[in-house]
mmCIF file of C-alpha atoms in Angstrom:
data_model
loop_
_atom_site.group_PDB
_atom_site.id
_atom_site.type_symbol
_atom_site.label_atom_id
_atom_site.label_comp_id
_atom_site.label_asym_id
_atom_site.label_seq_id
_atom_site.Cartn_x
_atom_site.Cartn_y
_atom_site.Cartn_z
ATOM 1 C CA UNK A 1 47.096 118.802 61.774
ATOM 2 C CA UNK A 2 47.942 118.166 57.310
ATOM 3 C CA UNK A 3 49.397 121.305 58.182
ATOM 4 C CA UNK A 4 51.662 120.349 60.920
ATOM 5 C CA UNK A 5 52.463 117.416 58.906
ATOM 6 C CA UNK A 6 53.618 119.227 55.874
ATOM 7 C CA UNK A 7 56.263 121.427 57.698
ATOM 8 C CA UNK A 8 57.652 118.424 59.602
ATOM 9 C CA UNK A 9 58.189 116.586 55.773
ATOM 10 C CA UNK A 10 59.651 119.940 54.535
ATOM 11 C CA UNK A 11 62.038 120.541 57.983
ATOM 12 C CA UNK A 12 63.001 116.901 57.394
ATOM 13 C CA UNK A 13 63.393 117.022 53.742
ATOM 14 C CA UNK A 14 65.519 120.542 54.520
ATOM 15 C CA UNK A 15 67.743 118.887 57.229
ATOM 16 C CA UNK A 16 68.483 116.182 54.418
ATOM 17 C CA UNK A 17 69.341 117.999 52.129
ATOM 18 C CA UNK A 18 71.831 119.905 54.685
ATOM 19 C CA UNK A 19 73.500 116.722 55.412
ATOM 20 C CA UNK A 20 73.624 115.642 51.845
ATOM 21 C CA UNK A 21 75.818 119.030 50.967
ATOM 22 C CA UNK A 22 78.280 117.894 53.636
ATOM 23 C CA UNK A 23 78.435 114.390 52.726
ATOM 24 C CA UNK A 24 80.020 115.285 49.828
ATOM 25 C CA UNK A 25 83.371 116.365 51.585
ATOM 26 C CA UNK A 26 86.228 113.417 52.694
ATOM 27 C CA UNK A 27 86.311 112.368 56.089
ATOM 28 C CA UNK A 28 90.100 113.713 56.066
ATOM 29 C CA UNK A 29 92.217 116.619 55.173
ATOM 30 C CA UNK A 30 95.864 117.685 56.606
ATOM 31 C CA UNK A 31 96.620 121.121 56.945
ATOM 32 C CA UNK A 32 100.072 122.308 56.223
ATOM 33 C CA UNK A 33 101.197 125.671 58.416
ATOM 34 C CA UNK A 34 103.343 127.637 60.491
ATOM 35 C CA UNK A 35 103.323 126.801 64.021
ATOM 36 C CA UNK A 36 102.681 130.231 65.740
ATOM 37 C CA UNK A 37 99.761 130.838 63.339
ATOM 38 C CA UNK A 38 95.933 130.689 65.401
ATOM 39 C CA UNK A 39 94.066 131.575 62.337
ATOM 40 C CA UNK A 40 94.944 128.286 60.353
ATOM 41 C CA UNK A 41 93.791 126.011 63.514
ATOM 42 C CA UNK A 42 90.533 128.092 63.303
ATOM 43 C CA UNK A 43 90.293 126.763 60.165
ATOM 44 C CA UNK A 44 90.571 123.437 60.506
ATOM 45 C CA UNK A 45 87.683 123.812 63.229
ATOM 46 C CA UNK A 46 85.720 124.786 60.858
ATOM 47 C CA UNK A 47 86.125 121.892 58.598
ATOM 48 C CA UNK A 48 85.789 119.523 61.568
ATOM 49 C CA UNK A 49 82.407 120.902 62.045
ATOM 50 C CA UNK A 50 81.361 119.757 58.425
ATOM 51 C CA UNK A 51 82.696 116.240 59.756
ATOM 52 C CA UNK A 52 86.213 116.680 58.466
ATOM 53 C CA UNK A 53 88.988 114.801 61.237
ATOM 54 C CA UNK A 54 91.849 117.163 60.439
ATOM 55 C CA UNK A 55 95.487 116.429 61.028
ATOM 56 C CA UNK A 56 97.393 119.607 61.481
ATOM 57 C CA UNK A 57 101.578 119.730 60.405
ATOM 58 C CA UNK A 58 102.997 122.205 61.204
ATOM 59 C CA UNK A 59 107.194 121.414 60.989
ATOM 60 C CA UNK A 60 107.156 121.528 57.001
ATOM 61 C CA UNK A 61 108.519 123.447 54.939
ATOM 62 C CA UNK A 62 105.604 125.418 53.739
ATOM 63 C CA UNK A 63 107.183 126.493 50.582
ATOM 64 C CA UNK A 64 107.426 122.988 49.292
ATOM 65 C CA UNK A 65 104.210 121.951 50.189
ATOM 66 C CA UNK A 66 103.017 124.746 48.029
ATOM 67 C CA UNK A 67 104.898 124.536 45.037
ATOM 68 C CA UNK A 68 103.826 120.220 45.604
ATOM 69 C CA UNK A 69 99.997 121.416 45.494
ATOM 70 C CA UNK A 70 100.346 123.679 42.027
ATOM 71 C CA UNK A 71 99.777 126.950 44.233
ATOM 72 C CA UNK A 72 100.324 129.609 41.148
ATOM 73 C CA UNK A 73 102.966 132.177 42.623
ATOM 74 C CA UNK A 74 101.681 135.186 44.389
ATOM 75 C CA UNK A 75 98.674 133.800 45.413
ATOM 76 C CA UNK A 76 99.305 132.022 48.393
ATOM 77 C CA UNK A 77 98.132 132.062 52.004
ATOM 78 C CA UNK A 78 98.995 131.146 55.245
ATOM 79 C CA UNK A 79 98.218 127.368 55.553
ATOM 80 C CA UNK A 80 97.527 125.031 52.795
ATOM 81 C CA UNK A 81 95.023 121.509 53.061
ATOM 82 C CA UNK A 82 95.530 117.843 51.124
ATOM 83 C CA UNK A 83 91.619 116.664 51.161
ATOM 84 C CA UNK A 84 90.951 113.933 48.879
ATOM 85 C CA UNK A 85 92.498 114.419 45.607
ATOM 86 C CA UNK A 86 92.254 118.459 45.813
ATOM 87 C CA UNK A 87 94.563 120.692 47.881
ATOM 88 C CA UNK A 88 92.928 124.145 49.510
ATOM 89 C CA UNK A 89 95.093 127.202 49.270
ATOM 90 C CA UNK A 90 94.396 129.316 52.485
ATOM 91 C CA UNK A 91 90.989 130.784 53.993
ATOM 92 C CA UNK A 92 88.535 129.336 51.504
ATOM 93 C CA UNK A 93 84.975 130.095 52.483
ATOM 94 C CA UNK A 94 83.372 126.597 53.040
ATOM 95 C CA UNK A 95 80.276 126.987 50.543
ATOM 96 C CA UNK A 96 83.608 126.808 48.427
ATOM 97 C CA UNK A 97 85.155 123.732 49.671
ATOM 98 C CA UNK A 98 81.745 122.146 49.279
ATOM 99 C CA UNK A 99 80.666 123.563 45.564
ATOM 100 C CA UNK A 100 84.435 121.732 44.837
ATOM 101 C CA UNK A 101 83.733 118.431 45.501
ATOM 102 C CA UNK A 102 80.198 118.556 44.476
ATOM 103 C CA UNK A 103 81.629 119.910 41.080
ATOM 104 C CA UNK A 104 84.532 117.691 41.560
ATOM 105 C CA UNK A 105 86.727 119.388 38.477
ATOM 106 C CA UNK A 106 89.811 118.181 36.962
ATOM 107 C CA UNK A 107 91.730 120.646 38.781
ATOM 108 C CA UNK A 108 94.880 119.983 41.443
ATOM 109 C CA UNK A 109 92.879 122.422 43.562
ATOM 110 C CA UNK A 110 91.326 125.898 44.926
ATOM 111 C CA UNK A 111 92.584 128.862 46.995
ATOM 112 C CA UNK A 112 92.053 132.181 48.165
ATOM 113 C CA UNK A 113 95.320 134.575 48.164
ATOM 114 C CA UNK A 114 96.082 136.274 51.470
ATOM 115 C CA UNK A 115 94.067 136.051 54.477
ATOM 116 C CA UNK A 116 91.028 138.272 53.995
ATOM 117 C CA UNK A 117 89.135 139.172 57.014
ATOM 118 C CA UNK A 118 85.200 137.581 57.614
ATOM 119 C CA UNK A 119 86.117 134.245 55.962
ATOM 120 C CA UNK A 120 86.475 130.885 58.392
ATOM 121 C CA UNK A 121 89.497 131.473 61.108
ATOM 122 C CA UNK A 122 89.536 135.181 60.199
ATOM 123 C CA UNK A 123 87.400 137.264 62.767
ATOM 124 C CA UNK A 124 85.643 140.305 61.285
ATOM 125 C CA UNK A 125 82.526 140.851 58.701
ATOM 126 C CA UNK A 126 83.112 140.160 54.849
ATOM 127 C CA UNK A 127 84.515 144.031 53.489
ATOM 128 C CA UNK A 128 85.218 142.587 49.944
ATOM 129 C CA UNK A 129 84.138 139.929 47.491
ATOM 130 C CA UNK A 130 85.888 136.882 48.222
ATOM 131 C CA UNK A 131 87.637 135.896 44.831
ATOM 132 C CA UNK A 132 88.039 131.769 44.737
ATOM 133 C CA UNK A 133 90.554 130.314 42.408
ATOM 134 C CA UNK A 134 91.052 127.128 40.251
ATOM 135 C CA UNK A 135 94.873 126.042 39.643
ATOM 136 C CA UNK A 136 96.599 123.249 38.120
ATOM 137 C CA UNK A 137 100.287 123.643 37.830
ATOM 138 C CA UNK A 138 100.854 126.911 39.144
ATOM 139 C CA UNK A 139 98.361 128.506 36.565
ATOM 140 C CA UNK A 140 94.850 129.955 38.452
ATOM 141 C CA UNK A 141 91.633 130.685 36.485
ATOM 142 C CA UNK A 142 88.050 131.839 38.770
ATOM 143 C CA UNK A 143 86.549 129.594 40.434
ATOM 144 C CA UNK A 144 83.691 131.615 42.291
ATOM 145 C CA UNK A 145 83.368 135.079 43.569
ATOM 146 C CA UNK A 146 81.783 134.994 47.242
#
């Protein structure tokens, strides 16, 4: 029966500390993309799993948006995400997206260049490290390697 008892208290204290990590993220983000592209709504399903109401636009000029966020050039992707007071460049794994605002750093935001397969709203397995950027004003310095 203690037994019992213990693993309940350490599923609860588990399921907590799941929550927690998501609690952490804004309850809103809009996603900036092209309208004939699937992968970016997969995205955004993603996020709205963690909790996250998205808002997708997709009749913007995508350029602008980007060079408005302090994407670096070259290292773009196919959508790009205003959450809180950080923008997301592209297919950024969501242990990512959540190490961000836990770490909350005085950055305009993260990204992932390109649209590699295995991360969220890309089907496939993982066939390369994911390499997650920092930028501020079009500069990018590592953020995490996935």
């Amino acid at each position: 029966m203690k037994r019992h008892a213990t693993a309940l208290l350490v599923s609860g204290a588990l399921m907590f500390g799941a929550a927690t990590a998501h609690a952490s993220l804004p309850d809103e983000a809009t996603l900036y993309k092209n309208p004939q592209c699937g992968c970016c709504d997969e995205y955004a399903r993603h996020l709205e799993e963690l909790g996250v109401d998205v808002t997708i636009i997709d009749d913007v000029e995508l350029g602008d948006i980007k060079q408005q966020a302090g994407v670096p050039y070259g290292m773009g992707s196919c959508h790009t995400i205003e959450i809180g007071n950080y923008w997301i460049e592209g297919h950024v794994p969501m242990e990512a997206v959540e190490a961000l605002f836990e770490q909350q750093p005085d950055v305009d935001g993260i990204g992932l260049a390109g649209m590699p397969i295995g991360t969220p709203g890309m089907p496939g397995p993982q066939s390369e490290p994911y390499n997650v950027y920092l930028f501020s004003d079009q500069d990018a310095q590592p953020f995490m390697t996935l």
